Amino acid sequence: MRLRNITGSREVIGESRFVVHEEKEQRGRWKEIFGNENPIRAEIGMGKGRFIMDLAKQNPDVNYIGIEKYSSVLLRAIQKMEEEPLDNVRFIRMDAEEITDVFAEGELDRIYLNFSDPWPKDRHAKRRLPSRQFLERYDKILKKDGVIEFKTDNRPLFDFALEELEPAGWRADAVTFDLHADPVLNEGNIMTEYEEKFSSVGNPICKYIIRR
Ligand code: SAM
């Protein structure tokens, strides 16, 4: 996903009205950014942003924040927003490891993780976005009844994510190992860029919805 050497991506991001800069200063004040009391949901590792923008179009009464680590990838999302601006979407360029510095307790009501990087080596497990270390961070910023939705075609990563739930104090509301064949969970499903790519070559998509 990382697109290297896109000239000027940092400059474009620095000037974009769709990107929240100085994001740590907004901690506890995200409602002010959107100017309303609507719930705030975030996708961590949003890539080029198609999922979150499609979701935002369907749900104008919900605010969405797309978080992406790499400027070169975020640039693609900004370009899409320039074509079709959405009032209820903002982007942050950051590493999600710092997420508790950016959101206050209970500030988010849902977190989406889509096709998160697998970090296959055991010693990198804590970098995986559905790891217990990240679940602990999400616990601090999600509302009490908030949920996390995770989709991936990577079965070892999904199995790992399921094993992390109990030790981290979370439980599954719903689990499927073949989302597109599950009439209930697939209803209203919005495909991500990676989901389209991997399901088109026959990979089943796994999904969970979890809460504490
Ligand atoms: N969610 C998109 C999709 O499903 O099409 C993109 C999936 S892509 C495999 C994973 C994305 O997560 C990449 O763009 C990567 O840069 C981003 N990412 C990985 N680790 C991250 C982190 N710690 N903080 C923020 N973004 C991260």
Coordinates of C-alpha atoms and ligand atoms in Angstrom, one line a residue:
M1 CA 0.0 0.0 0.0
R2 CA 2.8 2.4 0.7
L3 CA 3.4 4.6 -2.3
R4 CA 6.9 5.9 -2.2
N5 CA 8.4 9.2 -3.4
I6 CA 5.3 11.1 -4.3
T7 CA 6.7 14.6 -4.6
G8 CA 5.1 17.2 -2.4
S9 CA 2.8 14.9 -0.5
R10 CA 3.8 16.4 2.8
E11 CA 3.2 19.9 1.5
V12 CA -0.3 19.0 0.1
I13 CA -1.2 17.4 3.5
G14 CA 0.1 20.4 5.4
E15 CA -2.2 22.7 3.5
S16 CA -5.2 20.4 3.3
R17 CA -8.4 21.6 5.0
F18 CA -9.5 18.0 5.3
V19 CA -6.5 17.0 7.5
V20 CA -6.5 17.9 11.2
H21 CA -3.0 19.1 12.1
E22 CA -1.8 19.3 15.7
E23 CA -4.1 16.4 16.4
K24 CA -3.0 16.0 20.0
E25 CA -4.3 19.5 20.8
Q26 CA -7.8 18.4 19.8
R27 CA -7.9 15.7 22.5
G28 CA -11.3 15.9 24.1
R29 CA -12.4 18.6 21.6
W30 CA -13.2 16.6 18.4
K31 CA -16.9 17.7 18.5
E32 CA -15.7 21.3 18.0
I33 CA -13.9 20.2 14.8
F34 CA -17.2 18.9 13.4
G35 CA -19.3 21.6 15.0
N36 CA -22.0 19.2 16.1
E37 CA -22.9 16.5 18.7
N38 CA -23.0 13.6 16.3
P39 CA -21.1 10.4 17.2
I40 CA -17.5 10.1 16.0
R41 CA -16.1 6.9 14.5
A42 CA -12.6 6.3 13.2
E43 CA -10.9 3.9 10.7
I44 CA -7.4 3.1 11.7
G45 CA -5.1 2.4 8.7
M46 CA -7.6 3.7 6.2
G47 CA -5.3 3.6 3.2
K48 CA -6.7 5.6 0.3
G49 CA -10.0 6.2 2.2
R50 CA -12.6 4.7 0.0
F51 CA -14.4 2.8 2.8
I52 CA -14.6 5.7 5.2
M53 CA -15.8 8.1 2.5
D54 CA -18.5 5.7 1.2
L55 CA -19.6 5.2 4.8
A56 CA -19.7 9.0 5.4
K57 CA -21.9 9.6 2.4
Q58 CA -24.4 7.0 3.6
N59 CA -24.4 8.4 7.2
P60 CA -24.4 12.2 7.2
D61 CA -25.3 12.2 10.9
V62 CA -22.1 10.5 11.9
N63 CA -18.7 12.0 11.9
Y64 CA -15.7 10.0 10.6
I65 CA -12.0 10.3 11.1
G66 CA -9.6 8.4 8.8
I67 CA -6.2 7.7 10.3
E68 CA -3.3 6.8 8.1
K69 CA 0.4 6.6 8.9
Y70 CA 1.9 7.4 5.5
S71 CA 1.7 10.7 3.7
S72 CA 2.0 9.2 0.3
V73 CA -1.2 7.0 1.0
L74 CA -3.1 9.8 2.7
L75 CA -2.5 12.0 -0.3
R76 CA -4.8 9.7 -2.4
A77 CA -7.6 10.1 0.1
I78 CA -7.2 13.9 0.1
Q79 CA -7.4 13.9 -3.7
K80 CA -10.6 11.9 -3.5
M81 CA -12.0 14.4 -1.0
E82 CA -11.1 17.3 -3.2
E83 CA -13.3 15.8 -6.0
E84 CA -16.2 15.2 -3.6
P85 CA -15.8 17.1 -0.3
L86 CA -17.7 15.6 2.7
D87 CA -18.4 17.8 5.8
N88 CA -18.4 14.8 8.1
V89 CA -14.9 13.4 7.3
R90 CA -11.5 14.5 8.5
F91 CA -8.1 12.8 8.2
I92 CA -5.1 12.5 10.5
R93 CA -1.6 11.5 9.5
M94 CA -0.3 9.6 12.5
D95 CA 0.9 6.3 13.9
A96 CA -2.0 4.7 15.7
E97 CA 0.4 3.8 18.6
E98 CA -0.2 7.4 19.8
I99 CA -4.0 7.2 19.6
T100 CA -4.6 7.8 23.3
D101 CA -2.8 11.1 23.0
V102 CA -5.2 12.2 20.3
F103 CA -8.6 11.0 21.7
A104 CA -9.9 11.4 25.3
E105 CA -11.8 8.8 27.2
G106 CA -15.0 7.7 25.4
E107 CA -14.6 10.2 22.6
L108 CA -15.1 7.6 19.8
D109 CA -18.1 5.3 19.6
R110 CA -16.8 2.9 16.9
I111 CA -13.4 1.9 15.5
Y112 CA -12.9 0.2 12.1
L113 CA -9.9 -1.9 11.3
N114 CA -9.8 -3.0 7.7
F115 CA -7.1 -5.3 6.3
S116 CA -4.6 -4.3 8.9
D117 CA -0.9 -5.0 8.2
P118 CA -0.3 -8.6 9.4
W119 CA 3.3 -8.1 10.9
P120 CA 3.8 -11.9 10.5
K121 CA 6.9 -12.2 12.8
D122 CA 6.0 -13.1 16.4
R123 CA 8.3 -10.4 17.8
H124 CA 6.2 -7.8 15.9
A125 CA 2.8 -9.1 17.3
K126 CA 2.3 -6.0 19.4
R127 CA 2.4 -3.8 16.2
R128 CA -0.7 -5.6 14.9
L129 CA -3.7 -3.3 15.1
P130 CA -6.0 -6.0 16.7
S131 CA -3.3 -7.0 19.2
R132 CA -4.0 -6.9 23.0
Q133 CA -1.7 -3.8 23.2
F134 CA -3.9 -1.9 20.8
L135 CA -7.1 -3.3 22.3
E136 CA -5.9 -1.7 25.6
R137 CA -5.5 1.7 23.8
Y138 CA -8.9 1.4 22.2
D139 CA -10.4 0.6 25.6
K140 CA -9.3 4.0 26.8
I141 CA -10.9 6.0 23.9
L142 CA -14.1 4.1 23.1
K143 CA -17.4 4.8 24.7
K144 CA -18.5 2.1 27.2
D145 CA -20.9 0.5 24.7
G146 CA -18.6 1.2 21.8
V147 CA -17.6 -1.5 19.3
I148 CA -14.7 -2.4 17.0
E149 CA -15.3 -3.9 13.6
F150 CA -12.4 -5.8 12.0
K151 CA -12.2 -7.2 8.5
T152 CA -9.4 -9.1 6.9
D153 CA -8.7 -11.9 4.4
N154 CA -5.6 -13.0 6.4
R155 CA -6.7 -16.0 8.3
P156 CA -3.7 -16.3 10.6
L157 CA -4.1 -12.6 11.5
F158 CA -7.8 -13.1 12.2
D159 CA -7.2 -16.2 14.3
F160 CA -4.6 -14.2 16.3
A161 CA -7.1 -11.3 16.7
L162 CA -9.8 -13.7 18.1
E163 CA -7.2 -15.2 20.6
E164 CA -6.4 -11.7 21.8
L165 CA -10.0 -10.9 22.8
E166 CA -10.4 -12.7 26.1
P167 CA -7.0 -11.8 27.6
A168 CA -7.7 -8.2 26.8
G169 CA -11.2 -8.2 28.2
W170 CA -13.2 -8.0 25.0
R171 CA -16.0 -10.3 23.7
A172 CA -17.3 -11.0 20.2
D173 CA -20.8 -9.9 19.2
A174 CA -20.4 -11.5 15.8
V175 CA -17.8 -13.5 13.9
T176 CA -17.7 -14.8 10.4
F177 CA -15.0 -16.5 8.3
D178 CA -16.8 -15.7 5.0
L179 CA -18.5 -12.3 5.2
H180 CA -19.7 -12.2 1.7
A181 CA -21.6 -15.5 2.2
D182 CA -23.2 -14.4 5.5
P183 CA -26.5 -12.8 4.6
V184 CA -26.8 -11.1 8.0
L185 CA -23.4 -9.6 8.5
N186 CA -23.0 -8.8 4.8
E187 CA -26.1 -6.7 4.7
G188 CA -25.0 -3.1 3.9
N189 CA -21.4 -4.1 3.8
I190 CA -19.2 -1.4 2.4
M191 CA -16.1 -2.9 0.6
T192 CA -12.7 -1.5 1.2
E193 CA -10.1 -1.2 -1.6
Y194 CA -8.3 -4.3 -0.2
E195 CA -11.5 -6.2 0.3
E196 CA -12.4 -5.7 -3.4
K197 CA -9.0 -6.8 -4.5
F198 CA -8.7 -9.9 -2.4
S199 CA -12.3 -11.1 -2.7
S200 CA -12.1 -10.8 -6.5
V201 CA -9.4 -13.5 -6.4
G202 CA -11.6 -15.7 -4.3
N203 CA -10.2 -15.0 -0.8
P204 CA -13.0 -15.3 1.9
I205 CA -13.2 -12.3 4.1
C206 CA -13.3 -12.7 7.9
K207 CA -15.0 -10.2 10.1
Y208 CA -15.6 -9.7 13.8
I209 CA -17.6 -7.1 15.8
I210 CA -16.4 -6.9 19.4
R211 CA -17.2 -5.0 22.6
R212 CA -16.1 -5.2 26.3
Ligands
SAM1 N1 -8.0 -0.1 5.2 C1 -7.6 0.0 3.8 C2 -8.3 -1.1 3.0 O1 -8.8 -2.0 3.6 O2 -8.3 -1.0 1.8 C3 -6.1 -0.1 3.7 C4 -5.5 -1.4 4.1 S1 -3.7 -1.4 4.0 C5 -3.2 -3.1 4.0 C6 -3.2 -1.0 5.7 C7 -3.0 0.5 5.9 O3 -2.9 0.7 7.3 C8 -1.8 1.1 5.2 O4 -2.2 2.2 4.4 C9 -0.9 1.4 6.3 O5 0.0 2.5 6.0 C10 -1.8 1.7 7.5 N2 -1.3 1.5 8.8 C11 -0.6 0.4 9.2 N3 -0.2 0.5 10.5 C12 -0.7 1.8 10.9 C13 -0.5 2.5 12.1 N4 0.1 2.0 13.2 N5 -1.1 3.7 12.2 C14 -1.8 4.2 11.1 N6 -1.9 3.6 9.9 C15 -1.4 2.4 9.8

